[in-house]
Amino acid sequence: PPPAASRGALVATAAARFPFPRVASSAKVSAEATVRGMYDAINRRDVEAALAFVDDDILYEDFNFPRPFRGKAAVRKLFEESCEGIPDDMLFIVDECTDGGGIGVGMTWYVELEGEPFPNARGASFYRVDPVSGKLVYARDVVEPPAKLGDVSFSIIRAVAPLVKKQLRAQREKREKDGGEETFSDAPKKSATRTSDDDDDSLVSGDAVTAAGLYALGAAYWFVLLLSPPGWQGLPGEPAWAVAPETLAEVVAESTDFFFVLPLLNGAGIDLLGAAPAVHPVTLGVFNFAEAFIFMLLPCLLMDGRGRNLPTTKTWSAAMFLTNALMLPYFAARAAAPAPSARVLEEAAEQEGLVESTKGTKGALSRAFGASGLAVGALSVWWALFADPATGGDLEQRLAYLAGLMSSDRVSLAFVVDIALFSVWQAFLINELDEDAPAACKFVPFWGLGAWLLL
């Protein structure tokens, strides 16, 4: 990171180009001044100064996250993790804003690094302040998506619209049956909490919006990586319906070398299960790293109470081979599923079986999967970098081979996409199960998950 003086110079430069007026102590309230002051403090990495602009009862919706942040303490954690997780010279620049009459303001913004706009890091936000204190009471941030699907997005919307309609009808019927006044916008809030009555057997309804988004993402995954025609949008390789025989043979060979069992046995002079198929060490390393990642997700999925009534183990078993082609629909179904009541969780805790499934806590299974997954992951990295030098060559040749895979082989590209999505599931599940877990366990892909399972 740059020294404090350099960072100060960067902030000063940004402030000169886009001044950040602070909230005045006069009677006039300005949402724009409040928000610009908050951005100014964030750019200085001064969390306390930023929180001075925030009301105690704030509702902050950042669409990078599955749930809104409620209250100043939750926003403090968001600001702290944001300031710690990005480079010191990365600045948030307000581009344009429209004052909504004093207490509300809409803004467009972008992220800047070394004086240049950061790719795929633009956004639009709306903010509202308290008319008396001038402090921020509501915020919504919408961030530019990294994937630009173009007109494919309309096809996805048409595909998932019937599912969304079904969810909306179910929610409306439930509201009418209960005689409540809950609106659709209340659903995310209620889906994140249990009923106030611990003895209530009723279930909190699912989140139709999140479910629809995940179903749409799953449809995009299926289309882009599995079904899109050869050469679509420059995508390498063949779709599943036109896979070349040599590609299919490679996939079978990788699966046969699952977790390096056959190669290791052959290396020890044991041929009882036959000879291991020849696979380039980089390809095999990437494959088994992705497999070890999803392998370690099972204990988290079993501990997750919201997936209690879903075919979790069966889905995970099939996803060991079909990866996020199944995991995305699973998480969509999970979002749509009602949260179990306190009584259901208490009854499950009294049953016999794995503590992950019954009590929702880590046990022997978690430690075994964590240790095994970390071992296979470490072996995968070593295998990709150093194993079979006659085939793989030196480090430079292996990196060049990996780059070639990403531009020519759709299967390998899909595994890299899978690893990125597994990192998202890791952060989400650990946060759901253990909000106080170290940030490294949530946000360091793969290794953080293994460490959390062992802790």
Coordinates of C-alpha atoms in Angstrom, one line a residue, residues 15-371:
A15 CA -11.5 16.1 -3.4
A16 CA -10.2 18.9 -5.7
R17 CA -11.9 17.3 -8.7
F18 CA -15.1 16.3 -6.9
P19 CA -15.5 18.4 -3.7
F20 CA -17.1 16.7 -0.7
P21 CA -19.0 19.4 1.4
R22 CA -19.7 18.3 4.9
V23 CA -23.1 18.6 6.7
A24 CA -23.5 22.1 8.1
S25 CA -24.9 22.8 11.4
S26 CA -27.6 25.1 10.0
A27 CA -31.3 24.3 9.8
K28 CA -31.1 23.3 6.1
V29 CA -30.6 19.6 5.5
S30 CA -28.7 18.3 2.4
A31 CA -28.7 14.7 1.5
E32 CA -26.0 15.4 -1.0
A33 CA -23.7 17.0 1.5
T34 CA -24.2 14.1 3.9
V35 CA -23.4 11.5 1.3
R36 CA -20.4 13.4 -0.1
G37 CA -19.0 13.8 3.4
M38 CA -19.4 10.0 4.0
Y39 CA -17.6 9.2 0.7
D40 CA -14.8 11.6 1.6
A41 CA -14.3 9.8 5.0
I42 CA -14.4 6.4 3.3
N43 CA -11.7 7.6 0.8
R44 CA -9.6 8.6 3.8
R45 CA -10.3 5.1 5.4
D46 CA -11.7 7.0 8.4
V47 CA -14.6 4.7 9.5
E48 CA -15.5 6.8 12.5
A49 CA -15.8 10.0 10.5
A50 CA -17.9 8.1 7.9
L51 CA -20.2 6.8 10.7
A52 CA -20.8 10.4 11.9
F53 CA -23.0 10.8 8.9
V54 CA -25.0 7.7 9.6
D55 CA -28.2 7.4 11.7
D56 CA -28.4 4.7 14.4
D57 CA -31.5 3.1 12.7
I58 CA -30.1 3.1 9.1
L59 CA -31.2 0.6 6.5
Y60 CA -28.4 0.1 4.0
E61 CA -29.1 -2.1 0.9
D62 CA -26.0 -3.0 -1.0
F63 CA -26.9 -5.3 -3.8
N64 CA -23.5 -7.0 -3.6
F65 CA -24.8 -8.7 -0.5
P66 CA -27.8 -11.0 0.0
R67 CA -29.3 -9.1 2.9
P68 CA -29.6 -5.4 3.9
F69 CA -27.5 -4.0 6.7
R70 CA -29.8 -2.8 9.6
G71 CA -28.5 -0.4 12.2
K72 CA -25.3 1.5 12.7
A73 CA -23.4 -1.5 14.1
A74 CA -24.0 -3.5 10.9
V75 CA -23.0 -0.6 8.7
R76 CA -19.9 -0.1 10.8
K77 CA -18.8 -3.7 10.0
L78 CA -19.5 -3.1 6.3
F79 CA -17.4 0.0 6.3
E80 CA -14.6 -1.6 8.2
E81 CA -14.4 -4.6 5.9
S82 CA -14.6 -2.4 2.9
C83 CA -11.8 -0.2 4.1
E84 CA -9.6 -3.1 5.0
G85 CA -10.3 -5.2 1.9
I86 CA -9.5 -2.7 -0.8
P87 CA -6.2 -1.0 -1.8
D88 CA -5.4 2.3 0.0
D89 CA -5.3 4.2 -3.4
M90 CA -8.7 3.0 -4.6
L91 CA -11.2 5.9 -4.4
F92 CA -14.9 6.1 -4.7
I93 CA -15.7 9.1 -7.0
V94 CA -19.2 10.7 -7.2
D95 CA -19.8 11.3 -10.9
E96 CA -23.2 13.1 -11.0
C97 CA -26.0 13.6 -8.6
T98 CA -29.6 14.8 -8.6
D99 CA -30.8 16.5 -5.4
G100 CA -34.2 15.2 -4.5
G101 CA -35.4 18.3 -2.5
G102 CA -33.0 18.2 0.4
I103 CA -33.6 14.9 2.2
G104 CA -33.1 12.5 -0.8
V105 CA -30.4 12.3 -3.5
G106 CA -29.6 10.0 -6.4
M107 CA -26.0 9.5 -7.5
T108 CA -23.9 7.8 -10.1
W109 CA -20.4 6.9 -9.1
Y110 CA -17.3 4.9 -10.1
V111 CA -14.2 3.4 -8.5
E112 CA -10.8 4.9 -9.4
L113 CA -7.4 3.2 -9.0
E114 CA -4.2 5.2 -9.7
G115 CA -6.2 8.0 -11.2
E116 CA -7.9 5.7 -13.7
P117 CA -11.5 4.3 -13.7
F118 CA -11.5 0.7 -12.4
P119 CA -13.1 -1.8 -14.9
N120 CA -16.6 -2.9 -14.2
A121 CA -16.8 -0.8 -11.1
R122 CA -19.5 1.8 -11.8
G123 CA -22.7 2.1 -9.8
A124 CA -25.9 4.1 -9.1
S125 CA -27.2 4.8 -5.6
F126 CA -30.1 6.5 -3.8
Y127 CA -29.8 8.0 -0.3
R128 CA -32.2 9.5 2.1
V129 CA -31.4 11.5 5.3
D130 CA -33.4 12.3 8.4
P131 CA -35.1 15.7 7.9
V132 CA -34.0 16.9 11.3
S133 CA -30.6 15.5 12.0
G134 CA -29.4 15.3 8.4
K135 CA -28.0 11.8 9.0
L136 CA -28.3 8.9 6.6
V137 CA -31.3 6.7 7.3
Y138 CA -31.6 4.8 4.0
A139 CA -29.2 3.8 1.2
R140 CA -29.4 1.6 -1.8
D141 CA -26.3 0.8 -3.9
V142 CA -26.6 -0.9 -7.3
V143 CA -23.3 -2.0 -8.7
E144 CA -22.4 -2.7 -12.4
P145 CA -22.5 -6.5 -13.1
P146 CA -19.2 -8.0 -14.3
A147 CA -21.0 -10.2 -16.8
K148 CA -22.8 -8.4 -19.7
L149 CA -25.3 -10.9 -21.1
G150 CA -26.9 -8.5 -23.6
D151 CA -30.1 -9.7 -25.2
V152 CA -29.7 -13.2 -23.5
S153 CA -30.9 -11.5 -20.3
F154 CA -34.3 -11.1 -21.9
S155 CA -34.5 -14.8 -22.6
I156 CA -33.5 -15.5 -19.0
I157 CA -36.2 -13.2 -17.7
R158 CA -38.8 -14.9 -19.8
A159 CA -37.6 -18.3 -18.6
V160 CA -37.8 -17.4 -14.9
A161 CA -40.9 -15.2 -15.0
P162 CA -43.3 -18.2 -14.4
L163 CA -41.3 -19.2 -11.3
V164 CA -41.4 -15.7 -10.0
K165 CA -45.2 -15.4 -10.6
K166 CA -45.7 -18.6 -8.6
Q167 CA -43.7 -17.2 -5.7
L168 CA -45.5 -13.9 -5.8
R169 CA -48.9 -15.6 -5.8
A170 CA -47.9 -17.8 -2.9
Q171 CA -46.8 -14.8 -0.9
R172 CA -50.0 -12.9 -1.7
E173 CA -52.2 -15.8 -0.7
K174 CA -50.3 -16.2 2.5
R175 CA -50.8 -12.5 3.3
E176 CA -54.5 -12.7 2.5
K177 CA -54.9 -15.8 4.6
D178 CA -53.1 -14.3 7.6
G179 CA -54.9 -11.0 7.2
G180 CA -51.6 -9.2 7.5
E181 CA -50.5 -6.0 5.8
E182 CA -47.1 -7.2 4.7
T183 CA -46.0 -5.9 1.3
F184 CA -43.7 -7.6 -1.1
S185 CA -40.9 -5.2 -0.1
D186 CA -41.1 -6.6 3.4
A187 CA -40.2 -10.1 2.2
P188 CA -36.4 -9.8 2.3
K189 CA -36.6 -8.4 5.9
K190 CA -38.8 -11.2 7.1
S191 CA -36.9 -13.9 5.3
A192 CA -33.8 -13.0 7.3
T193 CA -35.5 -13.4 10.7
R194 CA -37.5 -15.9 12.6
T195 CA -40.9 -15.4 14.2
S196 CA -40.9 -13.5 17.4
D197 CA -42.8 -16.4 19.1
D198 CA -40.3 -19.2 19.8
D199 CA -43.2 -21.6 20.2
D200 CA -44.8 -20.7 16.8
D201 CA -44.7 -23.6 14.4
S202 CA -45.3 -21.4 11.4
L203 CA -42.5 -20.9 8.9
V204 CA -41.1 -17.6 7.6
S205 CA -41.8 -17.4 3.9
G206 CA -38.9 -17.5 1.4
D207 CA -37.3 -14.7 -0.6
A208 CA -38.8 -14.7 -4.1
V209 CA -36.6 -11.9 -5.3
T210 CA -33.3 -13.7 -4.4
A211 CA -34.7 -17.0 -5.7
A212 CA -35.5 -15.5 -9.0
G213 CA -32.1 -13.9 -9.3
L214 CA -30.4 -17.2 -8.6
Y215 CA -32.6 -19.1 -11.0
A216 CA -31.7 -16.4 -13.6
L217 CA -28.0 -16.9 -12.8
G218 CA -28.4 -20.6 -13.1
A219 CA -30.1 -20.3 -16.5
A220 CA -27.2 -18.0 -17.6
Y221 CA -24.7 -20.6 -16.4
W222 CA -26.5 -23.4 -18.3
F223 CA -26.8 -21.3 -21.5
V224 CA -23.4 -19.7 -21.6
L225 CA -21.1 -22.5 -20.4
L226 CA -23.1 -25.6 -21.5
L227 CA -25.5 -24.8 -24.3
S228 CA -24.4 -21.7 -26.2
P229 CA -23.2 -22.5 -29.8
P230 CA -19.6 -22.7 -30.7
G231 CA -17.9 -19.3 -30.9
W232 CA -20.8 -17.5 -29.2
Q233 CA -19.5 -14.1 -27.9
G234 CA -16.0 -15.4 -28.5
L235 CA -16.5 -18.3 -26.0
P236 CA -14.0 -21.1 -26.6
G237 CA -14.7 -24.8 -27.1
E238 CA -17.9 -26.7 -27.8
P239 CA -21.2 -26.8 -26.0
A240 CA -22.4 -30.0 -24.3
W241 CA -24.6 -30.9 -27.3
A242 CA -21.7 -30.8 -29.7
V243 CA -18.8 -31.9 -27.6
A244 CA -15.9 -33.4 -29.6
P245 CA -14.9 -37.0 -28.8
E246 CA -11.4 -35.9 -27.6
T247 CA -13.0 -33.4 -25.2
L248 CA -15.3 -36.1 -23.8
A249 CA -12.3 -38.4 -23.5
E250 CA -10.5 -35.8 -21.5
V251 CA -13.4 -35.2 -19.1
V252 CA -13.6 -39.0 -18.5
A253 CA -9.9 -39.2 -17.9
E254 CA -10.0 -36.3 -15.4
S255 CA -12.9 -38.0 -13.5
T256 CA -11.0 -41.2 -13.5
D257 CA -8.1 -39.4 -11.8
F258 CA -10.4 -38.0 -9.2
F259 CA -8.5 -36.8 -6.1
F260 CA -5.3 -38.2 -7.7
V261 CA -6.2 -41.7 -6.4
L262 CA -5.0 -43.6 -9.5
P263 CA -1.9 -41.5 -10.2
L264 CA -0.8 -41.9 -6.6
L265 CA -1.4 -45.6 -6.5
N266 CA 0.4 -46.1 -9.8
G267 CA 3.3 -44.0 -8.4
A268 CA 3.5 -46.4 -5.4
G269 CA 3.6 -49.3 -7.8
I270 CA 0.0 -50.4 -7.2
D271 CA -1.9 -51.2 -10.4
L272 CA -4.9 -53.1 -9.0
L273 CA -7.3 -50.5 -10.2
G274 CA -5.6 -50.1 -13.6
A275 CA -3.4 -47.4 -15.0
A276 CA -4.3 -43.8 -14.6
P277 CA -5.3 -42.0 -17.8
A278 CA -2.7 -39.5 -19.1
V279 CA -3.9 -36.0 -18.3
H280 CA -1.8 -32.8 -18.5
P281 CA -0.8 -31.9 -14.9
V282 CA -2.2 -28.3 -15.1
T283 CA -5.6 -29.6 -16.3
L284 CA -5.7 -32.3 -13.6
G285 CA -4.6 -29.8 -10.9
V286 CA -7.4 -27.3 -11.8
F287 CA -10.0 -30.1 -12.0
N288 CA -9.1 -31.6 -8.6
F289 CA -8.8 -28.2 -6.9
A290 CA -12.4 -27.4 -8.0
E291 CA -13.5 -30.8 -6.8
A292 CA -11.9 -30.3 -3.4
F293 CA -13.6 -27.0 -3.1
I294 CA -17.1 -28.3 -3.6
F295 CA -16.2 -31.3 -1.5
M296 CA -15.6 -29.1 1.6
L297 CA -18.9 -27.3 1.1
L298 CA -21.0 -30.3 2.2
P299 CA -20.7 -29.8 6.0
C300 CA -21.8 -26.2 5.5
L301 CA -24.8 -27.2 3.5
L302 CA -25.8 -29.8 6.1
M303 CA -25.5 -27.2 8.9
D304 CA -27.7 -24.7 7.0
G305 CA -31.1 -24.9 8.5
R306 CA -32.8 -23.3 5.5
G307 CA -31.9 -26.3 3.3
R308 CA -33.2 -28.8 5.8
N309 CA -36.1 -29.9 3.6
L310 CA -34.1 -29.9 0.3
P311 CA -32.3 -32.9 -1.1
T312 CA -29.0 -31.5 0.0
T313 CA -26.8 -34.6 0.0
K314 CA -28.2 -35.9 -3.3
T315 CA -27.7 -32.5 -5.0
W316 CA -24.2 -32.1 -3.6
S317 CA -23.3 -35.7 -4.8
A318 CA -24.4 -34.9 -8.3
A319 CA -22.8 -31.5 -8.2
M320 CA -19.4 -33.1 -7.5
F321 CA -19.6 -33.8 -11.3
L322 CA -22.0 -31.1 -12.6
T323 CA -20.8 -28.4 -10.2
N324 CA -22.8 -25.1 -10.4
A325 CA -25.1 -26.4 -13.0
L326 CA -26.8 -27.9 -10.0
M327 CA -25.6 -25.7 -7.1
L328 CA -27.1 -22.5 -8.6
P329 CA -30.6 -24.0 -8.8
Y330 CA -30.1 -25.5 -5.3
F331 CA -29.4 -22.1 -3.8
A332 CA -32.3 -20.6 -5.7
A333 CA -34.6 -23.3 -4.2
R334 CA -33.0 -22.6 -0.8
A335 CA -33.8 -18.9 -1.1
A336 CA -37.4 -19.8 -1.9
A337 CA -37.8 -22.3 0.9
P338 CA -39.3 -21.1 4.2
A339 CA -37.0 -20.7 7.2
P340 CA -37.6 -23.4 9.9
S341 CA -39.3 -22.3 13.1
A342 CA -37.5 -22.4 16.4
R343 CA -39.5 -25.5 17.4
V344 CA -38.4 -27.4 14.2
L345 CA -34.8 -26.6 15.0
E346 CA -35.1 -27.7 18.6
E347 CA -36.8 -31.0 17.5
A348 CA -34.0 -31.6 15.0
A349 CA -31.3 -31.0 17.6
E350 CA -32.8 -33.9 19.7
Q351 CA -32.5 -36.4 16.9
E352 CA -29.6 -38.8 16.4
G353 CA -27.2 -38.4 13.6
L354 CA -24.4 -36.1 12.4
V355 CA -24.3 -32.9 14.5
E356 CA -24.0 -30.9 11.3
S357 CA -27.5 -32.1 10.3
T358 CA -29.1 -32.3 13.7
K359 CA -27.6 -29.4 15.8
G360 CA -26.3 -27.3 12.9
T361 CA -22.8 -27.3 14.4
K362 CA -19.4 -28.5 13.3
G363 CA -18.3 -32.0 14.3
A364 CA -16.2 -34.8 13.2
L365 CA -17.5 -34.7 9.6
S366 CA -16.5 -31.0 9.3
R367 CA -13.0 -31.7 10.5
A368 CA -12.6 -34.7 8.3
F369 CA -13.8 -32.9 5.2
G370 CA -11.7 -29.8 6.1
A371 CA -8.5 -31.8 6.5

